[in-house]
Amino acid sequence: MFRDFTLEMYENLCQSLINNNFVSTTVVEYLQNASESSKKRVVLRHDVDKLPNNALRMGNLEHKLDMKSTFYFRVSTFNEDIVTKLHALGHEIGYHYEVLAKNNGDKKKAIGQFKLELDKFRKIVPIETICMHGSPLSRWKDSDLWDKYKLEDYQIKGEAFLSLDYQRINYFTDTGRSWAGQNYNVRDEVEGGESFPKIKYTPDLINFLNDFKKDISINTHPQRWNSSNIRWLMELLGQNLKNIGKRYILKRNRS
């Protein structure tokens, strides 16, 4: 039986990136050296919405392969022991914020909560970049917070959706438990770049990236990647139900 979105399949993806001479980098490193590298790079990014232990497993695997990535933690998933271990392995820890949605679009209240949560994170590990959490059920898009406020006022070097130039770097995400994200993507989208609708499963992505010449960004959600049969099946069934709702939301938004 073919099973995608296991830790073993993620290792296959990482090994393929290595074999195709991609150099892994964190978000902050890419922003600091966006035009200084002659090598093609992959920005590995993980949005830790649930199951932080899965994030640690992925981080350990990447470290074994001499790769590094950025892990964005929500307040609900910010586990001090796990983020400390990931940081010690050389990975970047970021803040997966959702304060505008939590405050019903009130930007003044949202930025106050943002600062409190950011300070809480920074007591444990350095935080240099952030990434919004996009709830498909919320009418508020958290990155709109930066229409009023400035990242640099909070010593933030970049926002993963806003600060990378996606005209130059191709973006792939496992949103909806598929790499064909446009079918289920309500919030997890970037400005610019190409769309690759034929890439659905991870082997499709691996084959596509053979001899690929441009920089890429790969975004995963660690709760999707499970080797346990029970956890894998639960995620599959749960995501299929969510995708029905996402398709309805997308149809409504586009009508």
PDB file of C-alpha atoms in Angstrom:
ATOM      1  CA  MET A   1       0.000   0.000   0.000  1.00  0.00           C
ATOM      2  CA  PHE A   2       1.358   3.411  -0.990  1.00  0.00           C
ATOM      3  CA  ARG A   3       1.556   5.756   1.977  1.00  0.00           C
ATOM      4  CA  ASP A   4       2.511   9.373   1.529  1.00  0.00           C
ATOM      5  CA  PHE A   5       3.200  11.862   4.328  1.00  0.00           C
ATOM      6  CA  THR A   6       5.228   9.542   6.528  1.00  0.00           C
ATOM      7  CA  LEU A   7       8.538  10.402   8.126  1.00  0.00           C
ATOM      8  CA  GLU A   8      10.170   7.925   5.762  1.00  0.00           C
ATOM      9  CA  MET A   9       8.696   9.747   2.769  1.00  0.00           C
ATOM     10  CA  TYR A  10       9.935  13.051   4.155  1.00  0.00           C
ATOM     11  CA  GLU A  11      13.415  11.540   4.415  1.00  0.00           C
ATOM     12  CA  ASN A  12      13.130  10.528   0.745  1.00  0.00           C
ATOM     13  CA  LEU A  13      12.279  14.131  -0.126  1.00  0.00           C
ATOM     14  CA  CYS A  14      15.206  15.488   1.876  1.00  0.00           C
ATOM     15  CA  GLN A  15      17.619  12.965   0.361  1.00  0.00           C
ATOM     16  CA  SER A  16      16.415  13.913  -3.112  1.00  0.00           C
ATOM     17  CA  LEU A  17      17.096  17.573  -2.370  1.00  0.00           C
ATOM     18  CA  ILE A  18      20.624  16.678  -1.304  1.00  0.00           C
ATOM     19  CA  ASN A  19      21.165  14.524  -4.397  1.00  0.00           C
ATOM     20  CA  ASN A  20      20.017  17.421  -6.573  1.00  0.00           C
ATOM     21  CA  ASN A  21      22.533  19.766  -4.919  1.00  0.00           C
ATOM     22  CA  PHE A  22      20.094  21.986  -3.033  1.00  0.00           C
ATOM     23  CA  VAL A  23      21.619  23.742  -0.033  1.00  0.00           C
ATOM     24  CA  SER A  24      19.159  23.912   2.874  1.00  0.00           C
ATOM     25  CA  THR A  25      18.750  27.213   4.652  1.00  0.00           C
ATOM     26  CA  THR A  26      16.582  28.807   7.298  1.00  0.00           C
ATOM     27  CA  VAL A  27      14.264  31.698   6.528  1.00  0.00           C
ATOM     28  CA  VAL A  28      16.433  34.268   8.284  1.00  0.00           C
ATOM     29  CA  GLU A  29      19.614  33.043   6.561  1.00  0.00           C
ATOM     30  CA  TYR A  30      17.955  33.239   3.171  1.00  0.00           C
ATOM     31  CA  LEU A  31      16.782  36.793   3.817  1.00  0.00           C
ATOM     32  CA  GLN A  32      20.254  37.838   4.923  1.00  0.00           C
ATOM     33  CA  ASN A  33      21.941  36.268   1.875  1.00  0.00           C
ATOM     34  CA  ALA A  34      19.220  36.417  -0.782  1.00  0.00           C
ATOM     35  CA  SER A  35      21.511  37.590  -3.563  1.00  0.00           C
ATOM     36  CA  GLU A  36      24.894  36.368  -2.391  1.00  0.00           C
ATOM     37  CA  SER A  37      24.812  32.648  -3.157  1.00  0.00           C
ATOM     38  CA  SER A  38      25.758  31.037  -6.451  1.00  0.00           C
ATOM     39  CA  LYS A  39      24.211  27.737  -5.307  1.00  0.00           C
ATOM     40  CA  LYS A  40      20.538  26.833  -5.537  1.00  0.00           C
ATOM     41  CA  ARG A  41      18.870  26.741  -2.151  1.00  0.00           C
ATOM     42  CA  VAL A  42      15.859  25.228  -0.462  1.00  0.00           C
ATOM     43  CA  VAL A  43      14.212  27.154   2.362  1.00  0.00           C
ATOM     44  CA  LEU A  44      12.797  24.439   4.605  1.00  0.00           C
ATOM     45  CA  ARG A  45       9.966  25.733   6.763  1.00  0.00           C
ATOM     46  CA  HIS A  46       7.606  23.965   9.150  1.00  0.00           C
ATOM     47  CA  ASP A  47       4.379  25.472  10.521  1.00  0.00           C
ATOM     48  CA  VAL A  48       3.855  23.651  13.815  1.00  0.00           C
ATOM     49  CA  ASP A  49       0.082  23.878  14.155  1.00  0.00           C
ATOM     50  CA  LYS A  50      -0.230  20.655  16.151  1.00  0.00           C
ATOM     51  CA  LEU A  51       1.872  17.736  17.468  1.00  0.00           C
ATOM     52  CA  PRO A  52       5.167  19.465  18.339  1.00  0.00           C
ATOM     53  CA  ASN A  53       6.757  16.039  18.906  1.00  0.00           C
ATOM     54  CA  ASN A  54       6.414  15.453  15.161  1.00  0.00           C
ATOM     55  CA  ALA A  55       8.376  18.659  14.610  1.00  0.00           C
ATOM     56  CA  LEU A  56      11.177  17.328  16.802  1.00  0.00           C
ATOM     57  CA  ARG A  57      11.288  14.093  14.816  1.00  0.00           C
ATOM     58  CA  MET A  58      11.575  16.037  11.564  1.00  0.00           C
ATOM     59  CA  GLY A  59      14.247  18.288  13.058  1.00  0.00           C
ATOM     60  CA  ASN A  60      16.278  15.297  14.235  1.00  0.00           C
ATOM     61  CA  LEU A  61      16.022  13.744  10.778  1.00  0.00           C
ATOM     62  CA  GLU A  62      17.183  16.945   9.087  1.00  0.00           C
ATOM     63  CA  HIS A  63      20.095  17.247  11.505  1.00  0.00           C
ATOM     64  CA  LYS A  64      21.124  13.663  10.705  1.00  0.00           C
ATOM     65  CA  LEU A  65      21.211  14.673   7.027  1.00  0.00           C
ATOM     66  CA  ASP A  66      23.165  17.865   7.811  1.00  0.00           C
ATOM     67  CA  MET A  67      20.195  20.049   6.862  1.00  0.00           C
ATOM     68  CA  LYS A  68      18.591  22.939   8.712  1.00  0.00           C
ATOM     69  CA  SER A  69      15.187  24.532   8.664  1.00  0.00           C
ATOM     70  CA  THR A  70      12.832  26.992  10.360  1.00  0.00           C
ATOM     71  CA  PHE A  71      10.098  25.861  12.753  1.00  0.00           C
ATOM     72  CA  TYR A  72       7.232  28.289  13.382  1.00  0.00           C
ATOM     73  CA  PHE A  73       5.427  27.551  16.649  1.00  0.00           C
ATOM     74  CA  ARG A  74       1.993  28.740  17.728  1.00  0.00           C
ATOM     75  CA  VAL A  75       1.463  29.652  21.378  1.00  0.00           C
ATOM     76  CA  SER A  76      -0.498  26.397  21.718  1.00  0.00           C
ATOM     77  CA  THR A  77       2.413  24.296  20.399  1.00  0.00           C
ATOM     78  CA  PHE A  78       5.356  26.190  21.919  1.00  0.00           C
ATOM     79  CA  ASN A  79       6.937  23.471  24.064  1.00  0.00           C
ATOM     80  CA  GLU A  80      10.025  24.794  25.873  1.00  0.00           C
ATOM     81  CA  ASP A  81      11.861  21.459  25.853  1.00  0.00           C
ATOM     82  CA  ILE A  82      11.208  20.841  22.151  1.00  0.00           C
ATOM     83  CA  VAL A  83      12.089  24.327  20.910  1.00  0.00           C
ATOM     84  CA  THR A  84      15.266  24.303  23.004  1.00  0.00           C
ATOM     85  CA  LYS A  85      16.317  20.978  21.472  1.00  0.00           C
ATOM     86  CA  LEU A  86      15.558  22.143  17.923  1.00  0.00           C
ATOM     87  CA  HIS A  87      17.486  25.365  18.476  1.00  0.00           C
ATOM     88  CA  ALA A  88      20.458  23.380  19.817  1.00  0.00           C
ATOM     89  CA  LEU A  89      20.442  21.331  16.588  1.00  0.00           C
ATOM     90  CA  GLY A  90      20.965  24.521  14.590  1.00  0.00           C
ATOM     91  CA  HIS A  91      17.403  25.069  13.412  1.00  0.00           C
ATOM     92  CA  GLU A  92      15.701  28.459  13.493  1.00  0.00           C
ATOM     93  CA  ILE A  93      12.716  28.922  15.813  1.00  0.00           C
ATOM     94  CA  GLY A  94      10.045  31.410  14.748  1.00  0.00           C
ATOM     95  CA  TYR A  95       6.714  32.707  16.008  1.00  0.00           C
ATOM     96  CA  HIS A  96       3.538  31.474  14.239  1.00  0.00           C
ATOM     97  CA  TYR A  97       1.265  34.355  15.185  1.00  0.00           C
ATOM     98  CA  GLU A  98      -2.528  34.535  14.961  1.00  0.00           C
ATOM     99  CA  VAL A  99      -3.309  37.635  16.988  1.00  0.00           C
ATOM    100  CA  LEU A 100      -5.443  39.549  14.476  1.00  0.00           C
ATOM    101  CA  ALA A 101      -7.841  36.619  14.152  1.00  0.00           C
ATOM    102  CA  LYS A 102      -7.972  36.200  17.927  1.00  0.00           C
ATOM    103  CA  ASN A 103      -8.839  39.886  18.385  1.00  0.00           C
ATOM    104  CA  ASN A 104     -11.503  40.074  15.657  1.00  0.00           C
ATOM    105  CA  GLY A 105      -9.478  42.414  13.479  1.00  0.00           C
ATOM    106  CA  ASP A 106      -8.671  44.955  16.228  1.00  0.00           C
ATOM    107  CA  LYS A 107      -5.085  45.824  15.287  1.00  0.00           C
ATOM    108  CA  LYS A 108      -4.322  47.738  18.479  1.00  0.00           C
ATOM    109  CA  LYS A 109      -5.277  44.799  20.679  1.00  0.00           C
ATOM    110  CA  ALA A 110      -3.593  42.405  18.273  1.00  0.00           C
ATOM    111  CA  ILE A 111      -0.208  44.142  18.341  1.00  0.00           C
ATOM    112  CA  GLY A 112      -0.327  44.216  22.141  1.00  0.00           C
ATOM    113  CA  GLN A 113      -0.879  40.475  22.252  1.00  0.00           C
ATOM    114  CA  PHE A 114       1.785  39.998  19.586  1.00  0.00           C
ATOM    115  CA  LYS A 115       4.390  41.746  21.736  1.00  0.00           C
ATOM    116  CA  LEU A 116       3.456  39.769  24.860  1.00  0.00           C
ATOM    117  CA  GLU A 117       3.673  36.426  23.073  1.00  0.00           C
ATOM    118  CA  LEU A 118       6.865  37.353  21.240  1.00  0.00           C
ATOM    119  CA  ASP A 119       8.527  38.371  24.520  1.00  0.00           C
ATOM    120  CA  LYS A 120       7.438  35.053  26.044  1.00  0.00           C
ATOM    121  CA  PHE A 121       9.070  33.126  23.210  1.00  0.00           C
ATOM    122  CA  ARG A 122      12.236  35.206  23.380  1.00  0.00           C
ATOM    123  CA  LYS A 123      12.774  34.284  26.998  1.00  0.00           C
ATOM    124  CA  ILE A 124      13.485  30.753  25.752  1.00  0.00           C
ATOM    125  CA  VAL A 125      15.095  31.100  22.289  1.00  0.00           C
ATOM    126  CA  PRO A 126      15.995  33.900  19.845  1.00  0.00           C
ATOM    127  CA  ILE A 127      13.161  34.858  17.479  1.00  0.00           C
ATOM    128  CA  GLU A 128      14.208  36.677  14.291  1.00  0.00           C
ATOM    129  CA  THR A 129      11.427  35.828  11.830  1.00  0.00           C
ATOM    130  CA  ILE A 130       7.697  35.241  12.088  1.00  0.00           C
ATOM    131  CA  CYS A 131       4.963  33.660   9.987  1.00  0.00           C
ATOM    132  CA  MET A 132       1.222  34.162  10.196  1.00  0.00           C
ATOM    133  CA  HIS A 133      -1.071  31.261  11.023  1.00  0.00           C
ATOM    134  CA  GLY A 134      -3.868  31.254   8.467  1.00  0.00           C
ATOM    135  CA  SER A 135      -7.133  29.979   9.886  1.00  0.00           C
ATOM    136  CA  PRO A 136      -9.523  29.211   7.013  1.00  0.00           C
ATOM    137  CA  LEU A 137     -12.533  29.891   9.261  1.00  0.00           C
ATOM    138  CA  SER A 138     -11.417  33.401  10.199  1.00  0.00           C
ATOM    139  CA  ARG A 139     -12.316  36.458   8.130  1.00  0.00           C
ATOM    140  CA  TRP A 140      -9.069  38.094   9.268  1.00  0.00           C
ATOM    141  CA  LYS A 141      -5.700  37.627   7.590  1.00  0.00           C
ATOM    142  CA  ASP A 142      -3.007  38.080  10.224  1.00  0.00           C
ATOM    143  CA  SER A 143      -0.354  39.459   7.881  1.00  0.00           C
ATOM    144  CA  ASP A 144      -2.590  42.533   7.420  1.00  0.00           C
ATOM    145  CA  LEU A 145      -1.284  43.593  10.823  1.00  0.00           C
ATOM    146  CA  TRP A 146       1.827  44.879   9.045  1.00  0.00           C
ATOM    147  CA  ASP A 147      -0.180  47.342   6.971  1.00  0.00           C
ATOM    148  CA  LYS A 148      -0.204  49.458  10.145  1.00  0.00           C
ATOM    149  CA  TYR A 149       2.884  48.373  12.100  1.00  0.00           C
ATOM    150  CA  LYS A 150       6.527  47.740  11.173  1.00  0.00           C
ATOM    151  CA  LEU A 151       8.402  44.493  11.658  1.00  0.00           C
ATOM    152  CA  GLU A 152      11.635  46.267  12.522  1.00  0.00           C
ATOM    153  CA  ASP A 153      10.003  47.986  15.513  1.00  0.00           C
ATOM    154  CA  TYR A 154       9.841  44.528  17.092  1.00  0.00           C
ATOM    155  CA  GLN A 155      13.342  43.463  15.992  1.00  0.00           C
ATOM    156  CA  ILE A 156      11.855  41.114  13.394  1.00  0.00           C
ATOM    157  CA  LYS A 157      13.974  40.524  10.293  1.00  0.00           C
ATOM    158  CA  GLY A 158      11.240  39.044   8.153  1.00  0.00           C
ATOM    159  CA  GLU A 159       7.780  37.534   7.759  1.00  0.00           C
ATOM    160  CA  ALA A 160       7.774  34.269   5.807  1.00  0.00           C
ATOM    161  CA  PHE A 161       4.819  35.192   3.597  1.00  0.00           C
ATOM    162  CA  LEU A 162       5.738  38.841   3.103  1.00  0.00           C
ATOM    163  CA  SER A 163       9.521  39.106   3.058  1.00  0.00           C
ATOM    164  CA  LEU A 164      10.643  36.420   0.610  1.00  0.00           C
ATOM    165  CA  ASP A 165      10.574  37.260  -3.086  1.00  0.00           C
ATOM    166  CA  TYR A 166       8.367  34.526  -4.504  1.00  0.00           C
ATOM    167  CA  GLN A 167       9.038  35.728  -8.024  1.00  0.00           C
ATOM    168  CA  ARG A 168      12.538  34.314  -7.552  1.00  0.00           C
ATOM    169  CA  ILE A 169      11.792  31.354  -5.301  1.00  0.00           C
ATOM    170  CA  ASN A 170       9.203  28.685  -6.087  1.00  0.00           C
ATOM    171  CA  TYR A 171       6.876  27.824  -3.214  1.00  0.00           C
ATOM    172  CA  PHE A 172       5.534  24.357  -2.375  1.00  0.00           C
ATOM    173  CA  THR A 173       3.266  23.583   0.583  1.00  0.00           C
ATOM    174  CA  ASP A 174       1.571  20.441   1.899  1.00  0.00           C
ATOM    175  CA  THR A 175      -1.594  22.370   2.801  1.00  0.00           C
ATOM    176  CA  GLY A 176      -4.603  20.074   2.479  1.00  0.00           C
ATOM    177  CA  ARG A 177      -2.281  17.044   2.671  1.00  0.00           C
ATOM    178  CA  SER A 178      -1.416  17.528  -0.969  1.00  0.00           C
ATOM    179  CA  TRP A 179       1.226  19.465  -2.873  1.00  0.00           C
ATOM    180  CA  ALA A 180      -1.546  20.660  -5.223  1.00  0.00           C
ATOM    181  CA  GLY A 181      -2.311  23.369  -2.704  1.00  0.00           C
ATOM    182  CA  GLN A 182      -4.436  25.535  -4.966  1.00  0.00           C
ATOM    183  CA  ASN A 183      -7.272  23.011  -4.501  1.00  0.00           C
ATOM    184  CA  TYR A 184      -7.455  23.502  -0.718  1.00  0.00           C
ATOM    185  CA  ASN A 185      -5.483  26.656  -0.001  1.00  0.00           C
ATOM    186  CA  VAL A 186      -7.517  29.324   1.794  1.00  0.00           C
ATOM    187  CA  ARG A 187      -4.737  31.278   3.567  1.00  0.00           C
ATOM    188  CA  ASP A 188      -1.410  29.523   2.923  1.00  0.00           C
ATOM    189  CA  GLU A 189      -0.573  31.315  -0.324  1.00  0.00           C
ATOM    190  CA  VAL A 190       2.136  33.659  -1.552  1.00  0.00           C
ATOM    191  CA  GLU A 191       2.292  36.578  -3.931  1.00  0.00           C
ATOM    192  CA  GLY A 192       3.776  35.680  -7.310  1.00  0.00           C
ATOM    193  CA  GLY A 193       5.515  32.529  -8.392  1.00  0.00           C
ATOM    194  CA  GLU A 194       4.362  29.634 -10.529  1.00  0.00           C
ATOM    195  CA  SER A 195       1.641  27.055  -9.919  1.00  0.00           C
ATOM    196  CA  PHE A 196       2.274  23.348 -10.453  1.00  0.00           C
ATOM    197  CA  PRO A 197      -1.159  21.650 -10.371  1.00  0.00           C
ATOM    198  CA  LYS A 198       0.120  18.226 -11.485  1.00  0.00           C
ATOM    199  CA  ILE A 199       2.207  17.821  -8.329  1.00  0.00           C
ATOM    200  CA  LYS A 200      -0.039  16.078  -5.802  1.00  0.00           C
ATOM    201  CA  TYR A 201       1.989  13.432  -3.998  1.00  0.00           C
ATOM    202  CA  THR A 202       5.482  13.663  -2.548  1.00  0.00           C
ATOM    203  CA  PRO A 203       6.987  11.336  -5.209  1.00  0.00           C
ATOM    204  CA  ASP A 204       5.567  13.757  -7.799  1.00  0.00           C
ATOM    205  CA  LEU A 205       7.415  16.596  -6.084  1.00  0.00           C
ATOM    206  CA  ILE A 206      10.619  14.545  -5.880  1.00  0.00           C
ATOM    207  CA  ASN A 207      10.471  13.759  -9.594  1.00  0.00           C
ATOM    208  CA  PHE A 208       9.664  17.354 -10.491  1.00  0.00           C
ATOM    209  CA  LEU A 209      12.644  18.724  -8.576  1.00  0.00           C
ATOM    210  CA  ASN A 210      15.143  16.496 -10.367  1.00  0.00           C
ATOM    211  CA  ASP A 211      17.519  18.903 -12.112  1.00  0.00           C
ATOM    212  CA  PHE A 212      15.376  21.907 -11.053  1.00  0.00           C
ATOM    213  CA  LYS A 213      17.456  25.076 -11.372  1.00  0.00           C
ATOM    214  CA  LYS A 214      15.735  27.697  -9.196  1.00  0.00           C
ATOM    215  CA  ASP A 215      15.642  28.290  -5.450  1.00  0.00           C
ATOM    216  CA  ILE A 216      12.611  26.735  -3.764  1.00  0.00           C
ATOM    217  CA  SER A 217      10.726  27.020  -0.495  1.00  0.00           C
ATOM    218  CA  ILE A 218       9.086  23.926   0.983  1.00  0.00           C
ATOM    219  CA  ASN A 219       6.536  24.403   3.748  1.00  0.00           C
ATOM    220  CA  THR A 220       5.284  21.427   5.753  1.00  0.00           C
ATOM    221  CA  HIS A 221       2.916  20.998   8.687  1.00  0.00           C
ATOM    222  CA  PRO A 222       4.506  18.352  10.943  1.00  0.00           C
ATOM    223  CA  GLN A 223       1.179  16.909  12.144  1.00  0.00           C
ATOM    224  CA  ARG A 224       0.643  15.567   8.613  1.00  0.00           C
ATOM    225  CA  TRP A 225       3.807  13.430   8.636  1.00  0.00           C
ATOM    226  CA  ASN A 226       3.233  10.255  10.640  1.00  0.00           C
ATOM    227  CA  SER A 227       4.809   6.811  10.569  1.00  0.00           C
ATOM    228  CA  SER A 228       2.359   5.333  13.091  1.00  0.00           C
ATOM    229  CA  ASN A 229      -0.459   3.575  11.215  1.00  0.00           C
ATOM    230  CA  ILE A 230      -3.146   4.857  13.577  1.00  0.00           C
ATOM    231  CA  ARG A 231      -1.898   8.452  13.620  1.00  0.00           C
ATOM    232  CA  TRP A 232      -1.419   8.385   9.825  1.00  0.00           C
ATOM    233  CA  LEU A 233      -4.977   7.161   9.263  1.00  0.00           C
ATOM    234  CA  MET A 234      -6.450   9.687  11.704  1.00  0.00           C
ATOM    235  CA  GLU A 235      -4.685  12.523   9.896  1.00  0.00           C
ATOM    236  CA  LEU A 236      -5.814  11.221   6.499  1.00  0.00           C
ATOM    237  CA  LEU A 237      -9.480  10.993   7.506  1.00  0.00           C
ATOM    238  CA  GLY A 238      -9.436  14.277   9.406  1.00  0.00           C
ATOM    239  CA  GLN A 239      -7.818  16.192   6.567  1.00  0.00           C
ATOM    240  CA  ASN A 240     -10.239  14.760   4.007  1.00  0.00           C
ATOM    241  CA  LEU A 241     -13.123  16.146   6.051  1.00  0.00           C
ATOM    242  CA  LYS A 242     -11.393  19.516   6.383  1.00  0.00           C
ATOM    243  CA  ASN A 243     -10.787  19.648   2.644  1.00  0.00           C
ATOM    244  CA  ILE A 244     -14.518  19.387   1.983  1.00  0.00           C
ATOM    245  CA  GLY A 245     -14.987  22.530   4.066  1.00  0.00           C
ATOM    246  CA  LYS A 246     -12.020  24.256   2.432  1.00  0.00           C
ATOM    247  CA  ARG A 247     -13.401  23.638  -1.047  1.00  0.00           C
ATOM    248  CA  TYR A 248     -16.706  25.181   0.020  1.00  0.00           C
ATOM    249  CA  ILE A 249     -14.923  28.240   1.446  1.00  0.00           C
ATOM    250  CA  LEU A 250     -12.841  28.658  -1.716  1.00  0.00           C
ATOM    251  CA  LYS A 251     -15.919  28.345  -3.926  1.00  0.00           C
ATOM    252  CA  ARG A 252     -17.743  30.941  -1.817  1.00  0.00           C
ATOM    253  CA  ASN A 253     -14.775  33.345  -1.844  1.00  0.00           C
ATOM    254  CA  ARG A 254     -14.377  33.086  -5.613  1.00  0.00           C
ATOM    255  CA  SER A 255     -18.057  33.508  -6.438  1.00  0.00           C
TER     256      SER A 255
END
